[in-house]
Amino acid sequence: MDTIDEAIIRCVMRNARSTYAEIGQAAGLSAPAAKRRLDRLVASGAIRGFTALVDPQALAWHTEAFVEVYCTGNPTPAQLRQALEDIPEVVEACTVSGAADAVLHMLARDITHLELAIQRVRATAPVDRTESVIVLSRLLNRPRL
Amino acid sequence: MDTIDEAIIRCVMRNARSTYAEIGQAAGLSAPAAKRRLDRLVASGAIRGFTALVDPQALAWHTEAFVEVYCTGNPTPAQLRQALEDIPEVVEACTVSGAADAVLHMLARDITHLELAIQRVRATAPVDRTESVIVLSRLLNRPRL
DNA sequence: GGTGAAAAACTCGATCG
DNA sequence: CGATCGAGTTTTTCACC
């Protein structure tokens, strides 16, 4: 992981569909060298994948929320992960410091759909209590870095 | 926006570097037709862009936090957005329901760097009080949908 | 939306700084 | 480690139906 790798990462974060020639130009490398570097970054896990940034509105998924989860007992992160990964409305989940055990970032078509999804979370994971904050408007959404 | 467009979106969300042939196969289209559809989705804004999912650990940005922001006065979302967009450590920001005015998702190299970034937020935006929750571990990070 | 052909880009060696 | 070269393959990108 050096400045060349960082340049490659910046390039594919800005546009994941860049050609190897473009990636190489951004990093000061030839196209084959850029491919080798990028392949290595993916293989090593530094780059987990490539995805499209979709406007949720376009998919009619209007409702977004942050949900603080308070658990019963002491579930391990692995247990929590397993319980949450089958609920597609949970797009992000972290264990956190403070009173709550985890914070979930959820996406749903509407409030009814969100409520249903939260009920599924409470049924699947060892959850004592949840506290939801509905997103009113999205101010910023930057790709990491 | 029909089921074909949705199939295309699912495909490029799973892998933004799919070839048009792969995208077409996922949607039941020929490669040129898939390209026309994808170009249209990008032009219409339904797809905002393509990015890489990077492991923050690999970039040595170990520290992640959710920061609830309580504002003084009644800043408009546009004012908040303007104040936050120059702070690169803020990767995501939403106005929310409840007591807090906004929730920030922040990324930093370490706790010291995070503290500095939060101070910048407090100096730049009309912030009365912040409440931070440090991320301990990332359980899930799915591309939207 | 499909087809087909031209142009561009990628892939994989080997070879040399 | 990376550049370059070259041949074979795949992908992209058109015009046209």
Short mmCIF file of N, CA and C in Angstrom, two decimals, chain A residues 25 32 35 65 70 109 118 128 143:
data_model
loop_
_atom_site.label_atom_id
_atom_site.label_comp_id
_atom_site.label_asym_id
_atom_site.label_seq_id
_atom_site.Cartn_x
_atom_site.Cartn_y
_atom_site.Cartn_z
N GLN A 25 -3.15 5.95 -16.08
CA GLN A 25 -2.80 7.36 -16.24
C GLN A 25 -2.89 8.10 -14.91
N PRO A 32 -1.28 -2.49 -18.22
CA PRO A 32 -1.08 -3.81 -17.60
C PRO A 32 -0.65 -3.71 -16.14
N LYS A 35 -3.62 -2.88 -14.04
CA LYS A 35 -4.48 -4.06 -13.80
C LYS A 35 -3.90 -4.95 -12.71
N ALA A 65 -33.63 5.30 7.63
CA ALA A 65 -33.59 5.52 9.08
C ALA A 65 -32.30 5.00 9.68
N TYR A 70 -30.54 -2.01 21.17
CA TYR A 70 -30.11 -2.40 22.51
C TYR A 70 -30.41 -3.89 22.66
N ARG A 109 -39.16 1.10 1.42
CA ARG A 109 -40.01 1.78 0.44
C ARG A 109 -40.76 2.93 1.11
N ILE A 118 -38.09 -3.42 10.75
CA ILE A 118 -37.61 -3.32 12.13
C ILE A 118 -38.17 -4.46 12.97
N ASP A 128 -33.52 -6.17 22.71
CA ASP A 128 -34.37 -5.77 23.82
C ASP A 128 -35.22 -4.58 23.41
N PRO A 143 -18.42 9.14 -1.56
CA PRO A 143 -17.70 7.88 -1.50
C PRO A 143 -16.57 8.03 -0.48
#
